[in-house]
Short mmCIF file of C-alpha atoms in Angstrom, two decimals:
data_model
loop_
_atom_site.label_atom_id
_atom_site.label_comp_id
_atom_site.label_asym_id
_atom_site.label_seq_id
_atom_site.Cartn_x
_atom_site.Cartn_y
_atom_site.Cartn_z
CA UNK A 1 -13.26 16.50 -10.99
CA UNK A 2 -13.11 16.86 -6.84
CA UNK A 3 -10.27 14.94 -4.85
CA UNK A 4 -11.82 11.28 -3.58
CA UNK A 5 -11.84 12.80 -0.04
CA UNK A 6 -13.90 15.18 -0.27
CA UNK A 7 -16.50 13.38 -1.87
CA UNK A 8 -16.76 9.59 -1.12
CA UNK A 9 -19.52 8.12 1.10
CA UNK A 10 -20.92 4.87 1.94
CA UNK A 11 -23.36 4.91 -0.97
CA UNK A 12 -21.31 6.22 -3.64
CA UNK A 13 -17.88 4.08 -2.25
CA UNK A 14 -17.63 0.86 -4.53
CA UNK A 15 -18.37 2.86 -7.82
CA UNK A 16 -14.90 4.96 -7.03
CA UNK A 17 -12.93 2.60 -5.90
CA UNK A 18 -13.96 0.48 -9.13
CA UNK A 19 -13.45 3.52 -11.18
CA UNK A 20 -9.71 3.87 -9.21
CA UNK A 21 -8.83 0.50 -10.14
CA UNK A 22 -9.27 0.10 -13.59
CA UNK A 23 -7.35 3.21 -13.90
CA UNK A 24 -4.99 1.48 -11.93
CA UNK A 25 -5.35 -1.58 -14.48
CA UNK A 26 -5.24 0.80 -17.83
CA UNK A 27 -1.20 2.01 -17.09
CA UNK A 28 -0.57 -0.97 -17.00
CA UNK A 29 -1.43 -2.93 -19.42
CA UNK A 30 -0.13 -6.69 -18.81
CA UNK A 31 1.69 -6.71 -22.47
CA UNK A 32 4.17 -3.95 -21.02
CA UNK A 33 4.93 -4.81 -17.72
CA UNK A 34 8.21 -6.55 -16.95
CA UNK A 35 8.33 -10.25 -15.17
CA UNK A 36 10.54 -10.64 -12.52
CA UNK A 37 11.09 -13.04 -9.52
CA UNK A 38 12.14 -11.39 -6.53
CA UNK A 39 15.70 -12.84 -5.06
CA UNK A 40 18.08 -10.77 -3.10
CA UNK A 41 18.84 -7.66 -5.75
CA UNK A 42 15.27 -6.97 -6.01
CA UNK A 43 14.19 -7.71 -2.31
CA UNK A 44 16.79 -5.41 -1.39
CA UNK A 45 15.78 -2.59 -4.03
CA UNK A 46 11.49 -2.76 -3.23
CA UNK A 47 12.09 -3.73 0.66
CA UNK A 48 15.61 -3.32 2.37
CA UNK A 49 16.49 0.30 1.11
CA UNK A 50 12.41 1.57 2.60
CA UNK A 51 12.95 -0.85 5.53
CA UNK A 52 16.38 0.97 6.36
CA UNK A 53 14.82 4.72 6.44
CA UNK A 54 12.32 3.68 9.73
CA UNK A 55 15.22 1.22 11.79
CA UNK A 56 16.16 4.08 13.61
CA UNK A 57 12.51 4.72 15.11
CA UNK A 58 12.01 0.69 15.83
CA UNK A 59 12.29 0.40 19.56
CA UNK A 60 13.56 -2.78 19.95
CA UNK A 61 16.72 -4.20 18.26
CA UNK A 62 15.04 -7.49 17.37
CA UNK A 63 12.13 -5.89 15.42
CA UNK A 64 14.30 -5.44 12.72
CA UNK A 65 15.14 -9.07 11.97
CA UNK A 66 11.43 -9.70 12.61
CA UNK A 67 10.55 -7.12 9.78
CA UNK A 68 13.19 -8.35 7.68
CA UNK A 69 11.66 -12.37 8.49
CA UNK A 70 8.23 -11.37 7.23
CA UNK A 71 8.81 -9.59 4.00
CA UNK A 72 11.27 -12.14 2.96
CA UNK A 73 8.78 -15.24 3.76
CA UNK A 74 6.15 -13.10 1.59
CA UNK A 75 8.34 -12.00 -1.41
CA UNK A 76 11.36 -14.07 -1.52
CA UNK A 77 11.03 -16.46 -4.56
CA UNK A 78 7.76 -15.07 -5.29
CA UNK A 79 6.92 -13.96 -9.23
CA UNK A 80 5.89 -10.42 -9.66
CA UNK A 81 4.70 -8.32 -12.75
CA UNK A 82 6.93 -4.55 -12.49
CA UNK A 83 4.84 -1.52 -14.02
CA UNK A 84 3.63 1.93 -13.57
CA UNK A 85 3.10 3.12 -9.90
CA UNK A 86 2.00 6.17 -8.68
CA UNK A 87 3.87 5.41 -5.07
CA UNK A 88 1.21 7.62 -3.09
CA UNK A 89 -2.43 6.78 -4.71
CA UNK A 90 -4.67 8.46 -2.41
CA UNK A 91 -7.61 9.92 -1.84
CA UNK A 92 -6.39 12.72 -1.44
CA UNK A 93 -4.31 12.95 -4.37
CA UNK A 94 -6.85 10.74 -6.93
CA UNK A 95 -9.88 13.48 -9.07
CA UNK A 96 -13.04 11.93 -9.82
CA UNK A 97 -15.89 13.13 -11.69
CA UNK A 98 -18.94 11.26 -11.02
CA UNK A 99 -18.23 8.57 -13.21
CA UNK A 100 -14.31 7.92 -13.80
CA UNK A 101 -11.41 8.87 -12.58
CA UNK A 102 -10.41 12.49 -14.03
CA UNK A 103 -7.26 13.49 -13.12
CA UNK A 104 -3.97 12.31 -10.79
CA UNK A 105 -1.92 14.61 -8.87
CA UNK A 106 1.56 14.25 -6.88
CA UNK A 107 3.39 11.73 -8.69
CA UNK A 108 6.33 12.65 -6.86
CA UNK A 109 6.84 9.07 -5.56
CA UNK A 110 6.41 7.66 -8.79
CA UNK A 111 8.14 4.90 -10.86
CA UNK A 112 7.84 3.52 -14.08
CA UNK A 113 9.52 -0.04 -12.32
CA UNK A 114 7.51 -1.11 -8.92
CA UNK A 115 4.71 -3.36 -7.56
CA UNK A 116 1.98 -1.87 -8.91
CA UNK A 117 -0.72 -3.16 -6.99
CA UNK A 118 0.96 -1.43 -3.93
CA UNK A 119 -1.50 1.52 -5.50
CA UNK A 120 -4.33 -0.42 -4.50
CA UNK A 121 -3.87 -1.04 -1.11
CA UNK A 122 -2.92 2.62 -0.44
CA UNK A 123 -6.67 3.58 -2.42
CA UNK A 124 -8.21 1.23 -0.62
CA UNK A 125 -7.32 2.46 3.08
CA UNK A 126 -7.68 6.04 1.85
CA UNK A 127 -11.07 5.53 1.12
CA UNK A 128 -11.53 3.42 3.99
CA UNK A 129 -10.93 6.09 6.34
CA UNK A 130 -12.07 9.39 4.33
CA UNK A 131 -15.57 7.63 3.82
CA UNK A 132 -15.48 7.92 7.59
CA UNK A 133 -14.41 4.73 9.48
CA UNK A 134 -13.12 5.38 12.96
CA UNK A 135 -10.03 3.39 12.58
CA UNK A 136 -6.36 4.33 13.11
CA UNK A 137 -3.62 3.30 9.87
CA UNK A 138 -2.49 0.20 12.29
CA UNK A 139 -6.12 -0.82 12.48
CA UNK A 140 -6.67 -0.41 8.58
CA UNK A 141 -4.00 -2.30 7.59
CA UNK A 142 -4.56 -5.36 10.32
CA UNK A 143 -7.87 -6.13 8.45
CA UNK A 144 -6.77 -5.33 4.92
CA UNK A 145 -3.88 -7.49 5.71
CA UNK A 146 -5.81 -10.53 7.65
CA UNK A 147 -8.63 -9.81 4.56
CA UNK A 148 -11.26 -9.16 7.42
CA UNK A 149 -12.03 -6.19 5.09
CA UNK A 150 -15.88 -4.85 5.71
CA UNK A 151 -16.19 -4.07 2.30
CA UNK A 152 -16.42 -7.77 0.16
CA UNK A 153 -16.16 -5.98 -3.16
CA UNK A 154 -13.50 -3.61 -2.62
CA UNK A 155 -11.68 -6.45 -1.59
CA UNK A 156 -12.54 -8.51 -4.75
CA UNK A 157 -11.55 -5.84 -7.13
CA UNK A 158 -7.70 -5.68 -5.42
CA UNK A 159 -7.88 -10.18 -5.67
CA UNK A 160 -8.87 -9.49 -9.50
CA UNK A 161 -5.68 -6.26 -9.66
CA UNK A 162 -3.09 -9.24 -8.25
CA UNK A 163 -4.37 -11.69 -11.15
CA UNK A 164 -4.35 -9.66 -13.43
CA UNK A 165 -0.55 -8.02 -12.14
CA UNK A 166 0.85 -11.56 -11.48
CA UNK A 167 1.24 -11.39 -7.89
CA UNK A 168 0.25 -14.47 -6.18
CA UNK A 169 -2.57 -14.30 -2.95
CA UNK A 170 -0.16 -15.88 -0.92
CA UNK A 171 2.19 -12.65 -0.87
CA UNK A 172 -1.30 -10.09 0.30
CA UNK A 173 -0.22 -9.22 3.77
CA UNK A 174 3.27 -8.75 2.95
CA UNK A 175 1.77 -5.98 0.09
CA UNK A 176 -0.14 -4.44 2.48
CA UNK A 177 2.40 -3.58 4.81
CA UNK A 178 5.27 -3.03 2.14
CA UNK A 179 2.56 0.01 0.94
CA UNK A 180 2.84 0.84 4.27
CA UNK A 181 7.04 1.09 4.07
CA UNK A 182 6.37 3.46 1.19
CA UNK A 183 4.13 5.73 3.10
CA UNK A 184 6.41 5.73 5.95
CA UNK A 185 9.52 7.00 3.29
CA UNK A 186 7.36 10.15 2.31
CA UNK A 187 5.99 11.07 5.28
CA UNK A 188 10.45 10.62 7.00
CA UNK A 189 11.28 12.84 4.10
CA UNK A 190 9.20 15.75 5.73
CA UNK A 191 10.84 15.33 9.12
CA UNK A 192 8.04 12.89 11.12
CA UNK A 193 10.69 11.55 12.93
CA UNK A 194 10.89 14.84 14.73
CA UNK A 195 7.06 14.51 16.06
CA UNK A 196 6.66 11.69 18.94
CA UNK A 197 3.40 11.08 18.26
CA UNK A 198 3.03 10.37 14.82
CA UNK A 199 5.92 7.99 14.81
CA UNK A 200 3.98 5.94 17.61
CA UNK A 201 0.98 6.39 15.32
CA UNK A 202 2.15 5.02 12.08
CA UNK A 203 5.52 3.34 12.78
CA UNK A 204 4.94 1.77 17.01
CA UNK A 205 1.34 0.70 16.25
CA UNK A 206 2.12 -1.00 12.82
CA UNK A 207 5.28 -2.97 13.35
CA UNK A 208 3.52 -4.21 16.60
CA UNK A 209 0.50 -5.07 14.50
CA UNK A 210 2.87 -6.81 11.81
CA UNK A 211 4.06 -8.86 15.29
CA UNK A 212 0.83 -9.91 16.20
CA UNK A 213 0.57 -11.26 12.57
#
């Protein structure tokens, strides 16, 4: 198979991203996954410990209660199946052979206990931008998040991944941008603090997006 990113277009787009999430769908099978309700252990586990690692680059002091307002009014209380995730499912990191998905690579971030339909949001960005929109990650997110998402049936196909992983509709925007919290932990443990620009790039331009609501 050949990396999603090298290969996806407009005309070949929905028939990867379909293929990507009923891989997504078949490790985890709802008969293994583990109910939970998120209160304050598990908000703190799945948000507080990722929200921590990019404080330091926020650059004002109230952001941080801000952050800490939105993912609790979108997980707190909230019902959530806990599965397989892959922590980084990208198109850069997702094989495809022409008709399923053939092989998946850096599972570094991995867990065998997450959200697993964070997966889905990260493919569906990925893809979003490899297939050659001219949008920046803050951009991406805002209409993945505010489900002004050009592409209908992409967006569909995540709706039927929450049914079928428990996670109510209600809770969308704060999984988009917790997907985002666990992108933001990989790329900090490679130093990104250190370069100006990307943290205005993918920290600045998100939170202030997350403001905007």
């Amino acid at each position: 198979g050949h990396p999603i990113k090298r290969i996806v277009r407009g005309d070949n787009r929905i028939g990867i991203v379909t293929a990507a999430m009923d891989f997504l769908l078949e490790i985890n099978p709802p008969d293994t996954a583990e109910h939970a309700v998120f209160d304050d252990t598990l908000f703190e586990e799945y948000v507080g410990k990722r929200l921590a690692k990019v404080l330091p680059l926020l650059q004002r002091e109230n952001q941080c209660e801000q952050l800490l307002a939105f993912f609790k009014k979108h997980f707190m209380g909230k019902r959530f199946l806990l599965g397989v995730a892959h922590g980084d499912f990208s198109s850069s990191n997702i094989l495809f052979d022409g008709t399923r998905v053939s092989g998946v690579f850096d599972w570094e971030a991995g867990s065998v206990r997450n959200i697993a339909a964070l997966d889905g949001i990260s493919l569906l960005v990925s893809v979003h931008r490899a297939a050659g929109a001219n949008l920046s990650l803050a951009d991406s997110l805002a209409l993945l998040a505010t489900r002004l998402w050009p592409r209908f049936e992409e967006f569909d196909l995540l709706m039927r991944l929450y049914g079928t992983m428990g996670i109510e509709e209600e809770c969308h925007a704060g999984i988009v941008y917790l997907s985002w919290l666990n992108g933001m932990g990989l790329r900090l443990r490679y130093g990104m603090e250190k370069d100006r620009a990307a943290v205005e790039t993918y920290i600045h331009d998100v939170v202030a997006r997350i403001e905007l609501g």
